Amino acid sequence: MNATTDRPARRHRSWAEPWKVKVVEPIRMTTRAERERALLEAGFNTFLLRSEDVYIDLLTDSGTSAMSDSQWAGMMLGDEAYAGSRNFYHLEDAVRRYYGYRHVVPTHQGRGAENILSKVLIKPGDTVPGNMYFTTTRAHQELAGANFVDVIVREAHDPASDLPFKGNVDLAALEALIERVGASRIPYLCLAATVNMAGGQPVSMANIRAVHELARRYGIRVMLDATRAVENAYFIQQREAGFAGRSVAEILREFCSYSDGCTMSGKKDSLVNIGGWLAVNDAALYEEASNLVVLYEGLHTYGGMAGRDMEAMARGIEESVQDDHIRARIGQVEYLGEKLLEAGVPIVRPIGGHAVYLDAKAFYPHLDQEQFPAQALAAYLYEASGVRAMERGIVSAGRDRATGRNHHPALELVRLTIPRRVYTQAHMDVTAEAVIETYEQRASARGLRLVYEPKYLRFFQARFARD
Ligand code: PM9
């Protein structure tokens, strides 16, 4: 018995979302014939489907969050002055308070910040190490003339490894790289938290501290990709010794303190539909970035965002670091992942922060990677159920710049990405049933062939035909 309530003690209490629904957006189930037609028109690329042909949209968690009533109210308080909007100062305050960086340059979204950072810091021939590549991030580094080198721990490439911090940097590999190319050719280390392409896997506090120490010894900057750093902070609270009693907000502040700045896509953690920023501590770097931003994004006090969008983001940042919010957000992802694990579906373990990743190599062992198994799986899932997911494998990895050959990533995945505060547990149940049905039909799956390949970030616009 519980001494204070006289009720039998319970070992486990379920959580529920810390919000209730005020506005709904209707969605429509299509027929199989309609989906087959839509998929053919889209060249078997889920990015090319019309959203009205999608039932449950798990393409991405980027810009797809439901905003709160406070954020919508903030939109009405947009100060749309060209220069010095009050909403910029609210955003700057929120970044300083919760992330701890001194200077903030707003951008229209994350890749705007990546472009500015790459242009300011990279010289042709430089090397940028990172804990696994991300598509847009690496593209900007390469466009600026850098060579990206992956220094993530080996286990990150193994979907079955249960390591709690699979986003960690391999410190020995990092140090060996620095010794090989020389610290002067490494403008910064790019550290993502969590690591999207590894399955939404976190970096531990111990690891970022050690990375910070090592980088400082060699005089190399650590630039964070803070896009999902709040989710990373939650994993530290849950998994790393000594953090159970600390708030996600406190953990986030400490985590960021081991970096010199960050790029940020506000479209994820920060619960907004558009927006991003670059933050740095170094005043000289800030001056260069705020100079360049006027060329590519807009004045340094709006950087491609309307005042109302900056206000929504300032409020979203504060909401995003609340423990009950993040517990429910990641709890929903875990709920879906657990259902798939129970059914024996091969997924990346541990379950990630923003998505459940299907292991397409294990799904379709009869398909060669050059037959795009993950792309094929995302298409079959959509055809069967109207659930839209995204390929994260050989198509996303693109080609080697020097040889022109396809990169062959160890991970060939389909990402079921959960938008924040959008879908219910019933939607997760329907999704799990759809994936399980697709898994049961795996033996008859056919591969795809590339029929159109765009020059940059091919996964967005490539077209395929079924073998
Ligand atoms: N991520 C995602 O769906 C949207 C575009 S790629 C399909 O996961 C990280 C870790 C990201 C990210 C975008 C960006 C770029 C940077 N870093 O999309 O430009 O996951 O705001 O951010 C997407 P923007």
XYZ file of C-alpha atoms and ligand atoms in Angstrom, residues 47 59-63 108-114 134-137 140 192-197 225-228 263-268 274-276 354 357 390-392 396 415 417 457 459-460, ligand 1:
72
model
C 8.772 12.891 -51.738
C 7.778 11.348 -44.179
C 9.451 13.717 -41.760
C 9.241 15.460 -38.410
C 10.554 18.596 -40.123
C 8.132 21.517 -40.102
C 14.996 30.529 -43.104
C 15.728 26.930 -41.989
C 18.601 24.671 -40.999
C 20.352 24.458 -44.355
C 20.493 28.256 -44.518
C 22.580 28.148 -41.340
C 24.695 25.305 -42.755
C 23.665 14.338 -42.854
C 22.459 15.023 -46.386
C 22.115 18.818 -46.449
C 24.965 19.372 -44.002
C 27.061 22.421 -47.988
C 25.053 16.088 -34.529
C 22.772 15.369 -31.591
C 20.848 13.162 -32.091
C 22.262 11.455 -35.201
C 19.531 11.309 -37.806
C 21.150 8.934 -40.314
C 24.016 20.378 -35.216
C 21.463 21.119 -32.500
C 18.439 20.221 -34.604
C 17.312 17.505 -32.176
C 23.421 25.233 -36.677
C 19.756 24.680 -36.003
C 16.700 23.636 -37.939
C 13.896 24.990 -35.756
C 11.486 22.825 -37.758
C 12.200 19.837 -35.502
C 9.627 27.037 -40.649
C 12.792 28.682 -39.341
C 16.332 28.095 -38.196
C 12.225 11.141 -33.644
C 13.803 3.013 -38.686
C 11.198 8.036 -46.281
C 14.232 6.213 -47.665
C 17.483 6.644 -45.688
C 20.095 9.400 -49.652
C 12.301 6.076 -41.594
C 9.211 9.790 -38.657
C 20.414 15.708 -52.896
C 16.626 11.520 -52.772
C 14.296 14.512 -52.906
N 16.149 17.120 -41.732
C 14.535 15.436 -42.081
O 13.495 15.049 -42.618
C 14.424 17.505 -43.519
C 15.193 17.540 -44.767
S 16.049 16.113 -45.292
C 14.842 15.055 -45.696
O 15.146 14.760 -41.228
C 19.613 17.649 -39.435
C 20.097 16.673 -38.439
C 18.408 17.483 -40.076
C 17.981 18.437 -41.053
C 16.808 18.258 -41.793
C 18.829 19.549 -41.312
C 18.453 20.581 -42.315
C 20.009 19.661 -40.640
N 20.381 18.732 -39.730
O 15.529 20.930 -43.356
O 17.056 22.803 -43.808
O 17.657 16.430 -39.769
O 15.569 22.921 -41.861
O 17.432 21.368 -41.830
C 15.074 16.726 -42.418
P 16.337 22.040 -42.774
